[in-house]
Coordinates of C-alpha atoms and ligand atoms in Angstrom, one line a residue:
M1453 CA 106.7 32.8 163.9
A1454 CA 107.1 35.1 160.8
H1455 CA 106.4 33.3 157.7
Q1456 CA 107.4 34.4 154.1
W1457 CA 104.6 33.5 151.9
R1458 CA 106.3 30.9 149.2
G1459 CA 103.7 31.4 146.3
V1460 CA 100.8 29.0 145.8
I1461 CA 102.5 26.0 144.7
R1462 CA 104.7 25.6 147.5
E1463 CA 102.1 26.9 149.9
Y1464 CA 99.6 24.0 148.6
A1465 CA 101.9 21.6 146.8
D1466 CA 99.9 18.6 148.5
R1467 CA 96.7 19.6 146.7
L1468 CA 98.2 20.3 143.3
P1469 CA 99.5 18.3 140.5
V1470 CA 103.2 18.4 141.3
T1471 CA 106.2 16.6 142.9
E1472 CA 109.3 17.5 144.9
A1473 CA 111.3 17.2 141.7
T1474 CA 108.8 20.0 139.6
K1475 CA 110.8 23.1 138.9
V1476 CA 108.5 25.6 140.2
I1477 CA 108.1 28.8 138.3
T1478 CA 106.7 31.5 140.9
L1479 CA 106.6 35.2 141.5
G1480 CA 105.4 35.0 145.0
E1481 CA 101.6 34.9 144.1
G1482 CA 98.7 34.3 146.2
G1483 CA 98.7 35.1 150.1
T1484 CA 96.5 38.0 149.3
P1485 CA 94.5 40.0 151.7
L1486 CA 91.1 39.3 152.9
V1487 CA 89.5 42.5 153.6
H1488 CA 86.4 43.1 156.0
A1489 CA 84.2 45.2 153.9
R1490 CA 82.7 47.7 156.4
Q1491 CA 80.1 49.4 154.5
L1492 CA 78.7 46.3 152.5
S1493 CA 78.4 44.5 155.8
E1494 CA 76.5 47.4 157.3
L1495 CA 74.3 47.5 154.2
T1496 CA 73.9 43.8 153.9
G1497 CA 73.7 43.0 157.6
S1498 CA 76.1 40.0 156.6
E1499 CA 79.8 39.9 157.3
V1500 CA 81.1 40.8 154.1
Y1501 CA 84.7 40.1 153.1
L1502 CA 86.8 41.0 150.3
K1503 CA 89.2 38.7 148.6
V1504 CA 91.6 41.3 147.1
E1505 CA 93.4 39.5 144.3
G1506 CA 94.7 43.0 142.9
M1507 CA 97.6 42.2 145.3
N1508 CA 99.2 39.6 143.2
P1509 CA 102.4 40.0 141.5
T1510 CA 101.0 41.4 138.3
G1511 CA 97.7 43.1 140.0
S1512 CA 95.1 40.0 139.3
F1513 CA 94.3 36.6 140.1
K1514 CA 95.6 35.3 136.9
D1515 CA 98.9 35.0 138.6
R1516 CA 97.5 31.8 140.9
G1517 CA 96.8 29.8 137.8
M1518 CA 99.7 31.1 135.6
T1519 CA 102.5 29.8 138.0
M1520 CA 100.8 26.2 137.6
A1521 CA 100.6 26.7 133.8
M1522 CA 104.0 28.1 133.4
T1523 CA 105.6 25.2 135.5
A1524 CA 103.8 22.8 133.4
A1525 CA 105.1 24.4 130.4
V1526 CA 108.8 24.2 131.5
E1527 CA 108.1 20.5 132.5
A1528 CA 106.8 19.9 129.1
G1529 CA 110.0 21.3 127.5
A1530 CA 108.2 24.1 125.9
K1531 CA 110.2 26.9 124.3
A1532 CA 107.5 29.4 123.7
V1533 CA 103.9 30.1 125.4
V1534 CA 100.8 31.6 123.8
C1535 CA 97.4 33.1 125.1
A1536 CA 94.5 34.9 124.3
S1537 CA 93.5 37.7 126.8
T1538 CA 91.3 40.9 127.5
G1539 CA 94.5 41.9 129.5
N1540 CA 95.2 40.3 132.7
T1541 CA 96.1 36.9 131.3
S1542 CA 98.5 38.6 128.8
A1543 CA 100.1 40.7 131.5
S1544 CA 100.5 37.5 133.9
A1545 CA 101.8 35.3 131.1
A1546 CA 104.3 37.7 129.9
A1547 CA 105.7 38.1 133.4
Y1548 CA 105.8 34.3 134.3
A1549 CA 107.1 33.5 130.6
T1550 CA 110.1 36.1 131.7
A1551 CA 110.8 34.1 135.1
A1552 CA 110.7 31.0 133.2
G1553 CA 113.0 32.2 130.4
L1554 CA 110.3 31.2 127.9
K1555 CA 109.0 33.3 124.7
C1556 CA 105.6 34.7 125.1
A1557 CA 103.0 35.5 122.3
V1558 CA 99.5 37.4 123.4
L1559 CA 96.7 38.0 121.2
V1560 CA 94.3 40.9 122.3
P1561 CA 91.4 42.6 120.8
E1562 CA 92.5 45.5 119.0
G1563 CA 91.5 48.7 121.2
K1564 CA 89.7 46.7 124.1
I1565 CA 92.3 46.3 126.5
S1566 CA 93.2 48.7 129.1
M1567 CA 96.6 50.7 129.0
G1568 CA 98.1 49.5 132.3
K1569 CA 97.5 45.8 131.0
L1570 CA 99.0 46.5 127.5
S1571 CA 101.9 48.2 129.2
Q1572 CA 102.7 45.0 131.2
A1573 CA 102.6 42.7 128.5
I1574 CA 105.0 45.1 126.5
A1575 CA 107.4 45.8 129.4
H1576 CA 107.8 41.9 130.1
G1577 CA 108.9 41.3 126.5
A1578 CA 106.1 39.4 125.2
T1579 CA 105.1 39.7 121.6
L1580 CA 101.9 41.2 121.6
L1581 CA 99.4 41.1 118.5
Q1582 CA 96.3 43.2 118.4
V1583 CA 93.9 40.9 116.5
D1584 CA 91.0 42.6 114.4
G1585 CA 88.5 40.8 116.7
N1586 CA 87.3 40.3 120.0
F1587 CA 88.3 37.9 122.7
D1588 CA 86.5 35.3 121.4
N1589 CA 88.3 35.4 118.0
C1590 CA 91.6 35.6 119.9
L1591 CA 91.1 32.6 122.0
D1592 CA 89.9 30.6 118.7
I1593 CA 93.2 31.6 117.2
A1594 CA 95.5 30.7 120.5
R1595 CA 93.7 27.3 120.6
K1596 CA 94.6 26.6 116.7
L1597 CA 98.1 27.7 117.6
G1598 CA 98.7 25.4 120.6
E1599 CA 97.0 22.7 118.6
S1600 CA 99.3 22.9 115.3
Y1601 CA 102.3 25.0 116.2
P1602 CA 105.3 24.6 118.8
V1603 CA 103.7 26.8 121.4
F1604 CA 102.3 26.1 124.6
L1605 CA 98.7 27.3 125.3
V1606 CA 98.6 29.0 128.8
N1607 CA 94.7 30.0 128.5
S1608 CA 92.2 28.7 131.2
V1609 CA 91.5 25.9 128.8
N1610 CA 94.7 24.5 130.2
P1611 CA 93.7 22.6 133.1
A1612 CA 96.7 23.4 135.2
R1613 CA 95.5 26.9 135.3
I1614 CA 92.3 25.8 137.1
Q1615 CA 94.6 23.8 139.5
G1616 CA 96.3 26.8 140.6
Q1617 CA 93.3 29.3 140.6
K1618 CA 91.6 26.8 143.0
T1619 CA 93.7 28.0 145.7
G1620 CA 92.0 31.2 146.0
A1621 CA 89.3 29.2 147.7
F1622 CA 91.7 27.4 150.2
E1623 CA 93.1 30.7 151.2
I1624 CA 89.4 32.0 152.2
V1625 CA 88.8 28.8 154.2
D1626 CA 92.3 29.1 155.9
S1627 CA 91.3 32.7 156.6
L1628 CA 87.9 32.3 158.1
G1629 CA 88.2 28.8 159.3
D1630 CA 85.4 27.5 157.3
A1631 CA 83.8 28.1 154.0
P1632 CA 81.5 31.3 153.6
D1633 CA 77.8 31.0 152.8
I1634 CA 78.0 32.7 149.6
H1635 CA 80.9 33.3 147.2
V1636 CA 80.4 36.3 144.9
L1637 CA 82.5 37.0 141.8
P1638 CA 82.7 38.4 138.2
V1639 CA 82.4 35.8 135.4
G1640 CA 84.0 36.2 131.9
N1641 CA 85.6 33.3 130.3
A1642 CA 84.4 31.3 133.5
G1643 CA 87.6 29.8 134.8
N1644 CA 87.4 31.4 138.0
I1645 CA 84.1 30.4 139.2
S1646 CA 85.0 26.8 138.0
A1647 CA 88.3 27.0 140.1
Y1648 CA 86.7 28.3 143.0
W1649 CA 84.1 25.6 143.0
K1650 CA 86.8 23.1 142.4
G1651 CA 88.8 24.4 145.5
Y1652 CA 85.7 24.7 147.8
K1653 CA 84.5 20.8 146.9
E1654 CA 88.0 19.7 147.4
Y1655 CA 88.4 21.5 150.9
S1656 CA 85.1 20.3 152.1
A1657 CA 85.9 16.4 151.5
P1658 CA 88.7 14.1 152.3
F1659 CA 91.3 14.7 149.5
E1660 CA 93.5 11.9 148.1
T1661 CA 97.3 12.4 147.6
A1662 CA 100.2 10.5 146.6
N1663 CA 101.3 10.3 150.4
G1664 CA 97.6 9.6 151.8
T1665 CA 94.6 11.1 152.5
L1666 CA 94.4 14.8 153.7
P1667 CA 91.2 15.5 156.2
A1668 CA 88.5 17.7 155.2
V1669 CA 89.2 21.3 156.0
A1670 CA 85.8 23.0 155.5
T1671 CA 82.8 21.9 156.8
K1672 CA 80.5 23.1 153.8
T1673 CA 80.6 24.8 150.4
P1674 CA 79.5 28.0 149.7
I1675 CA 76.3 29.1 147.2
M1676 CA 78.2 30.7 144.1
W1677 CA 77.0 33.8 142.8
G1678 CA 78.7 35.1 139.5
F1679 CA 77.9 38.3 137.9
Q1680 CA 78.6 39.4 134.0
A1681 CA 78.4 42.6 132.4
A1682 CA 74.8 43.0 130.8
G1683 CA 76.4 43.4 127.4
A1684 CA 78.4 40.2 127.6
A1685 CA 76.1 37.8 129.6
P1686 CA 76.0 34.5 127.5
F1687 CA 75.1 32.7 130.8
V1688 CA 72.1 34.8 131.2
A1689 CA 71.4 34.5 127.7
G1690 CA 71.9 30.7 127.8
H1691 CA 73.9 30.7 124.8
P1692 CA 77.3 32.5 123.3
I1693 CA 77.2 36.2 122.3
T1694 CA 78.7 37.1 119.1
E1695 CA 79.0 40.9 119.7
P1696 CA 79.9 41.3 123.4
D1697 CA 80.0 45.0 124.7
T1698 CA 80.9 46.5 127.9
I1699 CA 83.2 49.0 129.3
A1700 CA 84.4 46.3 132.0
T1701 CA 86.9 45.2 129.0
A1702 CA 88.2 42.4 131.3
I1703 CA 84.9 40.6 131.1
R1704 CA 84.2 41.5 127.4
I1705 CA 83.6 37.8 126.5
G1706 CA 80.9 36.1 124.7
N1707 CA 81.9 32.4 124.1
P1708 CA 83.3 31.4 127.5
A1709 CA 85.6 28.2 127.3
S1710 CA 84.5 26.9 130.6
W1711 CA 81.1 26.9 130.0
D1712 CA 80.0 23.5 131.4
T1713 CA 82.1 23.7 134.8
A1714 CA 80.4 27.2 135.4
V1715 CA 77.0 26.1 135.1
A1716 CA 78.0 22.9 137.2
A1717 CA 79.3 25.3 139.7
R1718 CA 76.3 27.5 139.6
D1719 CA 73.7 24.4 139.8
E1720 CA 75.5 21.8 142.3
S1721 CA 76.0 25.1 144.7
G1722 CA 72.3 26.1 144.1
G1723 CA 73.6 29.5 143.3
L1724 CA 73.2 31.7 140.2
I1725 CA 75.0 33.8 137.3
E1726 CA 73.2 37.2 136.6
A1727 CA 73.9 40.2 134.8
V1728 CA 74.8 43.9 136.0
T1729 CA 74.7 47.1 133.8
D1730 CA 77.9 49.2 133.3
D1731 CA 76.3 51.9 135.3
E1732 CA 76.0 49.6 138.1
I1733 CA 79.4 48.4 137.8
L1734 CA 80.9 51.8 137.6
A1735 CA 78.8 52.6 141.2
A1736 CA 80.2 49.3 142.7
H1737 CA 83.8 50.5 141.5
R1738 CA 83.2 53.9 143.2
W1739 CA 81.7 52.3 146.4
L1740 CA 84.7 50.1 146.8
S1741 CA 87.3 53.0 146.5
A1742 CA 85.1 55.5 148.1
K1743 CA 83.5 53.6 150.9
E1744 CA 86.0 50.4 151.7
G1745 CA 89.3 51.8 150.6
V1746 CA 89.9 49.0 147.7
F1747 CA 90.7 50.0 144.3
V1748 CA 89.9 47.7 141.7
E1749 CA 89.5 47.8 137.8
P1750 CA 85.9 47.8 136.6
G1751 CA 85.4 44.3 135.9
S1752 CA 86.4 43.5 139.2
A1753 CA 83.7 45.4 140.7
A1754 CA 80.8 43.3 138.9
G1755 CA 80.6 40.9 141.6
V1756 CA 80.1 43.8 144.4
A1757 CA 77.6 45.5 141.9
G1758 CA 75.9 41.8 142.1
L1759 CA 75.6 42.1 145.7
I1760 CA 74.3 45.6 145.8
K1761 CA 71.7 45.0 143.3
K1762 CA 70.8 41.5 145.1
H1763 CA 70.3 43.4 148.6
A1764 CA 68.2 46.4 146.8
A1765 CA 66.0 43.4 145.4
G1766 CA 65.8 42.0 149.1
E1767 CA 67.6 39.0 147.9
V1768 CA 70.8 38.9 150.1
P1769 CA 70.4 37.3 153.7
S1770 CA 71.4 38.8 156.8
G1771 CA 73.6 37.1 159.3
K1772 CA 75.7 35.3 156.7
T1773 CA 79.2 35.4 155.8
I1774 CA 79.8 36.4 152.2
V1775 CA 83.2 36.6 150.3
I1776 CA 83.5 38.6 147.1
T1777 CA 86.4 38.1 145.1
V1778 CA 87.7 41.5 143.5
T1779 CA 89.9 40.1 140.5
G1780 CA 92.1 43.0 139.5
H1781 CA 93.8 46.1 140.7
G1782 CA 92.6 49.5 140.1
L1783 CA 95.6 50.7 138.8
K1784 CA 95.2 48.5 135.6
D1785 CA 92.7 50.7 134.5
P1786 CA 92.9 54.1 136.4
Q1787 CA 90.9 56.4 134.2
W1788 CA 87.5 55.5 135.7
A1789 CA 88.5 56.9 138.8
L1790 CA 88.8 60.3 137.1
R1791 CA 85.0 60.3 136.1
T1792 CA 82.0 61.7 138.1
E1793 CA 78.8 60.0 138.4
D1794 CA 77.1 62.2 135.7
G1795 CA 80.1 61.2 133.3
S1796 CA 82.3 64.4 133.4
D1797 CA 85.9 64.4 134.2
V1798 CA 87.2 65.3 137.5
Q1799 CA 89.3 68.4 137.1
P1800 CA 92.0 68.5 140.1
V1801 CA 91.9 72.1 141.9
K1802 CA 95.0 74.2 141.0
V1803 CA 96.2 76.3 143.9
P1804 CA 99.1 79.1 144.0
N1805 CA 102.5 77.8 146.0
D1806 CA 101.2 79.6 149.6
V1807 CA 99.9 77.9 152.7
V1808 CA 97.1 80.6 153.4
T1809 CA 95.3 79.7 150.1
V1810 CA 95.6 76.1 150.5
A1811 CA 94.4 76.4 154.0
A1812 CA 91.4 78.4 152.7
E1813 CA 90.9 76.0 149.7
L1814 CA 90.8 72.9 152.4
G1815 CA 88.4 75.1 154.5
L1816 CA 90.5 74.9 157.5
E1817 CA 90.8 77.8 160.1
E1818 CA 94.1 78.6 161.9
K1819 CA 94.4 77.2 165.5
Ligands
AN7_95 C1 89.9 41.5 136.1 O1 92.6 38.3 131.3 O2 89.9 36.7 130.4 O3 85.7 34.3 134.2 O4 92.1 37.1 129.2 O5 90.5 40.1 134.1 O6 88.0 33.4 134.9 O7 87.4 34.5 132.8 C2 90.3 38.2 132.1 C3 89.0 37.9 133.1 C4 87.4 39.0 135.9 C5 86.8 36.9 134.5 N1 88.0 39.7 136.5 O8 87.4 35.8 135.0 C6 91.9 37.4 130.3 C7 90.4 37.4 131.0 C8 89.2 40.1 135.8 C9 89.5 39.7 134.7 C10 87.8 38.3 134.7 C11 88.9 38.5 134.2 P1 87.1 34.5 134.4

């Protein structure tokens, strides 16, 4: 029977900290496509799937956590929410605050967020402040506002966010019938790798709820592979970075909030967190759009860049199931598609209003 997806809280209510009385704030997030990546599968000899999180209501995975955070904000009687963001969290917070009828303030690093994300926060009526600093500075201020002022913090240091984001792992297991062997994703503030690992662990063991115990859904947990941008790779350095730098502004983060849980995800799963260069990120961005038909923003391509890099090093097993979360939509930051590999701008060909010339330009001969 046809089923209208109801958003992650209602779909996974028995595994989230909500009750029947909870007033759910949702825009219908989750239920995103798990797309078989034909070319990456052919390259690696494994079955590679893309969890296309750009298909969420505001175009990124942040909506999974934001439905929970905004629901918690309303439950707490908040009148206003605040977040720091490299762009996607602010877009999501602004939209969900609107749905909740709450005021929203967002702090973003000046000049370092994409036009699409900036537009979303403004469109949804958030008060947007560009801070003379980077994301880590913005998060410091947002945390202090949440502690000492009457605003509710909706960054992923709020555990409600991680609860919502863990549903990505549930959906993948529900689609594949079991957990994949390897799960690959970009790492910035490290909330998502923490959330996926939590989700996979909960789905692979009996789960206690208020109404009894749910049986395990998965027989195993995956190995977690996280990838950071080389200029913003604190997990690779082993310590926070004060001046993170990468064209992938979404993951331009030097002092990840979820440090310990990300390290636990890496180590408990037998996984890794490594770095990919901006050039490798842009090559993966092109691969996804030109070979798989999936348009993502640069930061979202870091996981794919990592897989391609590991494959080139002979470190990707064949015959396995591999899922890569591609975290945000290409339309967030479309300018990168208009650049060629050598860095020059793509110039669309101009033609007169005439079929014969257009056919000739397309290399077509009349039938
Ligand atoms: C597209 O929006 O931190 O490791 O403030 O936008 O869970 O932080 C965004 C992060 C990956 C990294 N891909 O995820 C923000 C923000 C995209 C992102 C990440 C982000 P986390």
